[in-house]
Amino acid sequence: MLRYMLLSDSHRAGGWLVRAAEAYAQGGFDGVIHLGDVHADAQRFAARTGAALLCVRGNCDSPLCPAPAERVEELGGARILLAHGDRYGVKTSLTHLSYRAEELACQAAFFGHTHRAFCGYVGGALLLNPGALRDGAWAEVTFETGKIVPRLRSL
C-alpha cells in the first residue's frame, strides 16, 4: 500500500505550505505529488519534509521550469496521468482530460488549475483535483493493488 499527499496551486502560500508539511510529517505518507503553480513551493516542501516528490509545472510556472507539463506514473499498480490541467481546458470541461487519460491507458488523472476540489469519474477515468493549497485544500490518495482510494481534505 502507498499513500501520497496531493497538492496543487500553492501560489507561494508559505503558511499553508508549513501546515501541509506538518500534516505530511504526521500522516505516514510515502510521497507528495504537486500539480503545478508554483514549482518552487514543491521543492521547498520536499526539502522541508524529505518527501519523495513527483511534480508537473503549471501555467504560472516558468517555461524554464524543469518539471514536465504532464507525466504518467505507475503507483501501487495503478497508471496515473499527472497534469496541471490548463492544457486540457479543465475550467470549462473535464472531457479532454478524461480522453487524454484514456489515450494513455491511465486509470486516473490528477490535476489542478481550477482551484476547486473535484473527485469523480468522467468517462472511464477517475479525475481528482485536490483544490488549491493556497486555500488550505489538499487530497490524500491511497494505492493498493491497482485500487485508488482518494480523500479530499483541508487544513
mmCIF file of C-alpha atoms in Angstrom:
data_model
loop_
_atom_site.group_PDB
_atom_site.id
_atom_site.type_symbol
_atom_site.label_atom_id
_atom_site.label_comp_id
_atom_site.label_asym_id
_atom_site.label_seq_id
_atom_site.Cartn_x
_atom_site.Cartn_y
_atom_site.Cartn_z
ATOM 1 C CA MET A 1 0.000 0.000 0.000
ATOM 2 C CA LEU A 2 1.199 3.513 -0.871
ATOM 3 C CA ARG A 3 -0.126 6.822 0.489
ATOM 4 C CA TYR A 4 0.505 10.137 -1.239
ATOM 5 C CA MET A 5 -0.301 13.706 -0.342
ATOM 6 C CA LEU A 6 -1.671 15.546 -3.363
ATOM 7 C CA LEU A 7 -1.128 19.323 -3.603
ATOM 8 C CA SER A 8 -1.767 21.931 -6.270
ATOM 9 C CA ASP A 9 -1.886 25.668 -6.776
ATOM 10 C CA SER A 10 0.134 26.650 -3.719
ATOM 11 C CA HIS A 11 0.954 30.082 -5.213
ATOM 12 C CA ARG A 12 3.622 30.916 -2.620
ATOM 13 C CA ALA A 13 1.221 30.487 0.303
ATOM 14 C CA GLY A 14 4.001 29.850 2.818
ATOM 15 C CA GLY A 15 1.777 29.410 5.866
ATOM 16 C CA TRP A 16 -0.327 26.738 4.156
ATOM 17 C CA LEU A 17 2.848 25.040 2.930
ATOM 18 C CA VAL A 18 4.109 24.804 6.526
ATOM 19 C CA ARG A 19 0.779 23.381 7.718
ATOM 20 C CA ALA A 20 0.767 20.852 4.865
ATOM 21 C CA ALA A 21 4.321 19.832 5.814
ATOM 22 C CA GLU A 22 3.151 19.250 9.394
ATOM 23 C CA ALA A 23 0.254 17.090 8.157
ATOM 24 C CA TYR A 24 2.694 15.199 5.935
ATOM 25 C CA ALA A 25 5.023 14.511 8.872
ATOM 26 C CA GLN A 26 2.155 13.150 10.966
ATOM 27 C CA GLY A 27 0.461 11.192 8.174
ATOM 28 C CA GLY A 28 2.889 8.409 7.311
ATOM 29 C CA PHE A 29 2.940 9.309 3.613
ATOM 30 C CA ASP A 30 5.198 7.697 1.019
ATOM 31 C CA GLY A 31 5.493 10.836 -1.087
ATOM 32 C CA VAL A 32 3.925 14.019 -2.366
ATOM 33 C CA ILE A 33 2.525 14.945 -5.757
ATOM 34 C CA HIS A 34 2.438 18.651 -6.648
ATOM 35 C CA LEU A 35 0.332 19.518 -9.686
ATOM 36 C CA GLY A 36 1.814 22.895 -10.528
ATOM 37 C CA ASP A 37 1.629 26.583 -9.634
ATOM 38 C CA VAL A 38 4.330 27.080 -8.036
ATOM 39 C CA HIS A 39 7.183 24.601 -8.643
ATOM 40 C CA ALA A 40 9.471 26.362 -6.139
ATOM 41 C CA ASP A 41 6.860 25.617 -3.446
ATOM 42 C CA ALA A 42 7.009 21.918 -4.326
ATOM 43 C CA GLN A 43 10.787 21.975 -3.970
ATOM 44 C CA ARG A 44 10.586 23.784 -0.618
ATOM 45 C CA PHE A 45 8.006 21.269 0.614
ATOM 46 C CA ALA A 46 10.228 18.321 -0.369
ATOM 47 C CA ALA A 47 13.293 19.915 1.235
ATOM 48 C CA ARG A 48 11.387 20.604 4.458
ATOM 49 C CA THR A 49 9.834 17.124 4.716
ATOM 50 C CA GLY A 50 12.303 14.865 2.900
ATOM 51 C CA ALA A 51 9.333 13.702 0.807
ATOM 52 C CA ALA A 52 9.734 11.835 -2.448
ATOM 53 C CA LEU A 53 8.403 14.410 -4.924
ATOM 54 C CA LEU A 54 6.512 13.952 -8.176
ATOM 55 C CA CYS A 55 5.513 17.195 -9.856
ATOM 56 C CA VAL A 56 4.402 18.885 -13.045
ATOM 57 C CA ARG A 57 4.562 22.540 -13.983
ATOM 58 C CA GLY A 58 1.529 24.781 -14.113
ATOM 59 C CA ASN A 59 0.609 27.798 -16.195
ATOM 60 C CA CYS A 60 2.103 30.127 -13.539
ATOM 61 C CA ASP A 61 5.453 28.301 -13.623
ATOM 62 C CA SER A 62 8.258 29.463 -15.885
ATOM 63 C CA PRO A 63 8.658 27.708 -19.248
ATOM 64 C CA LEU A 64 12.208 27.058 -17.989
ATOM 65 C CA CYS A 65 10.839 25.065 -15.027
ATOM 66 C CA PRO A 66 12.462 21.605 -15.055
ATOM 67 C CA ALA A 67 9.172 19.821 -14.272
ATOM 68 C CA PRO A 68 7.309 18.358 -17.267
ATOM 69 C CA ALA A 69 3.905 19.697 -18.337
ATOM 70 C CA GLU A 70 2.480 16.205 -17.812
ATOM 71 C CA ARG A 71 3.714 12.778 -16.809
ATOM 72 C CA VAL A 72 2.436 9.263 -16.347
ATOM 73 C CA GLU A 73 3.333 7.354 -13.186
ATOM 74 C CA GLU A 74 2.629 3.823 -12.038
ATOM 75 C CA LEU A 75 1.789 3.865 -8.338
ATOM 76 C CA GLY A 76 0.680 0.778 -6.449
ATOM 77 C CA GLY A 77 -0.297 -0.969 -9.668
ATOM 78 C CA ALA A 78 -2.343 1.976 -10.987
ATOM 79 C CA ARG A 79 -1.381 4.082 -14.004
ATOM 80 C CA ILE A 80 -1.915 7.806 -13.291
ATOM 81 C CA LEU A 81 -1.736 10.889 -15.526
ATOM 82 C CA LEU A 82 -0.401 13.951 -13.695
ATOM 83 C CA ALA A 83 -1.142 17.325 -15.339
ATOM 84 C CA HIS A 84 -1.887 20.845 -14.199
ATOM 85 C CA GLY A 85 -4.982 20.905 -16.383
ATOM 86 C CA ASP A 86 -4.678 24.225 -18.176
ATOM 87 C CA ARG A 87 -3.699 22.489 -21.438
ATOM 88 C CA TYR A 88 -6.957 20.498 -21.316
ATOM 89 C CA GLY A 89 -9.421 23.331 -20.639
ATOM 90 C CA VAL A 90 -10.463 21.937 -17.246
ATOM 91 C CA LYS A 91 -12.112 25.214 -16.223
ATOM 92 C CA THR A 92 -14.862 24.602 -18.779
ATOM 93 C CA SER A 93 -14.951 20.809 -19.237
ATOM 94 C CA LEU A 94 -13.191 17.694 -17.961
ATOM 95 C CA THR A 95 -13.798 15.758 -21.174
ATOM 96 C CA HIS A 96 -10.432 16.476 -22.836
ATOM 97 C CA LEU A 97 -8.521 15.460 -19.717
ATOM 98 C CA SER A 98 -10.520 12.249 -19.443
ATOM 99 C CA TYR A 99 -9.825 11.481 -23.125
ATOM 100 C CA ARG A 100 -6.104 12.073 -22.561
ATOM 101 C CA ALA A 101 -6.095 9.695 -19.580
ATOM 102 C CA GLU A 102 -7.838 7.024 -21.635
ATOM 103 C CA GLU A 103 -5.484 7.627 -24.591
ATOM 104 C CA LEU A 104 -2.525 6.943 -22.274
ATOM 105 C CA ALA A 105 -4.251 3.880 -20.723
ATOM 106 C CA CYS A 106 -4.427 5.588 -17.312
ATOM 107 C CA GLN A 107 -6.983 4.678 -14.674
ATOM 108 C CA ALA A 108 -6.922 8.210 -13.285
ATOM 109 C CA ALA A 109 -5.820 11.773 -13.953
ATOM 110 C CA PHE A 110 -4.772 14.116 -11.141
ATOM 111 C CA PHE A 111 -4.966 17.821 -11.978
ATOM 112 C CA GLY A 112 -5.219 21.330 -10.549
ATOM 113 C CA HIS A 113 -5.689 24.760 -12.173
ATOM 114 C CA THR A 114 -9.358 25.352 -11.262
ATOM 115 C CA HIS A 115 -8.691 25.922 -7.525
ATOM 116 C CA ARG A 116 -11.820 23.805 -6.898
ATOM 117 C CA ALA A 117 -11.632 20.329 -5.407
ATOM 118 C CA PHE A 118 -13.179 17.591 -7.526
ATOM 119 C CA CYS A 119 -13.301 13.822 -7.343
ATOM 120 C CA GLY A 120 -15.342 11.734 -9.755
ATOM 121 C CA TYR A 121 -15.413 9.660 -12.897
ATOM 122 C CA VAL A 122 -15.580 11.246 -16.320
ATOM 123 C CA GLY A 123 -15.730 8.572 -18.967
ATOM 124 C CA GLY A 124 -13.637 5.665 -17.766
ATOM 125 C CA ALA A 125 -11.116 7.708 -15.774
ATOM 126 C CA LEU A 126 -11.144 8.824 -12.160
ATOM 127 C CA LEU A 127 -10.391 12.563 -12.123
ATOM 128 C CA LEU A 128 -9.058 14.117 -8.933
ATOM 129 C CA ASN A 129 -8.314 17.759 -8.197
ATOM 130 C CA PRO A 130 -7.215 18.472 -4.607
ATOM 131 C CA GLY A 131 -8.245 22.128 -4.820
ATOM 132 C CA ALA A 132 -5.830 24.980 -4.125
ATOM 133 C CA LEU A 133 -3.345 24.653 -1.288
ATOM 134 C CA ARG A 134 -3.397 28.465 -1.092
ATOM 135 C CA ASP A 135 -6.937 27.959 0.277
ATOM 136 C CA GLY A 136 -5.918 25.088 2.573
ATOM 137 C CA ALA A 137 -7.205 22.296 0.308
ATOM 138 C CA TRP A 138 -5.354 19.053 -0.446
ATOM 139 C CA ALA A 139 -6.045 15.366 -1.010
ATOM 140 C CA GLU A 140 -4.833 12.062 0.337
ATOM 141 C CA VAL A 141 -4.591 9.156 -2.092
ATOM 142 C CA THR A 142 -4.022 5.518 -1.197
ATOM 143 C CA PHE A 143 -2.949 2.992 -3.819
ATOM 144 C CA GLU A 144 -3.248 -0.730 -3.239
ATOM 145 C CA THR A 145 -3.035 -3.442 -5.889
ATOM 146 C CA GLY A 146 -4.322 -1.173 -8.649
ATOM 147 C CA LYS A 147 -7.090 0.300 -6.488
ATOM 148 C CA ILE A 148 -7.134 4.085 -5.949
ATOM 149 C CA VAL A 149 -8.780 5.479 -2.829
ATOM 150 C CA PRO A 150 -8.949 9.318 -2.865
ATOM 151 C CA ARG A 151 -9.935 11.539 0.030
ATOM 152 C CA LEU A 152 -10.378 15.309 -0.239
ATOM 153 C CA ARG A 153 -9.028 17.136 2.803
ATOM 154 C CA SER A 154 -8.495 20.642 4.157
ATOM 155 C CA LEU A 155 -6.032 22.104 6.649
#
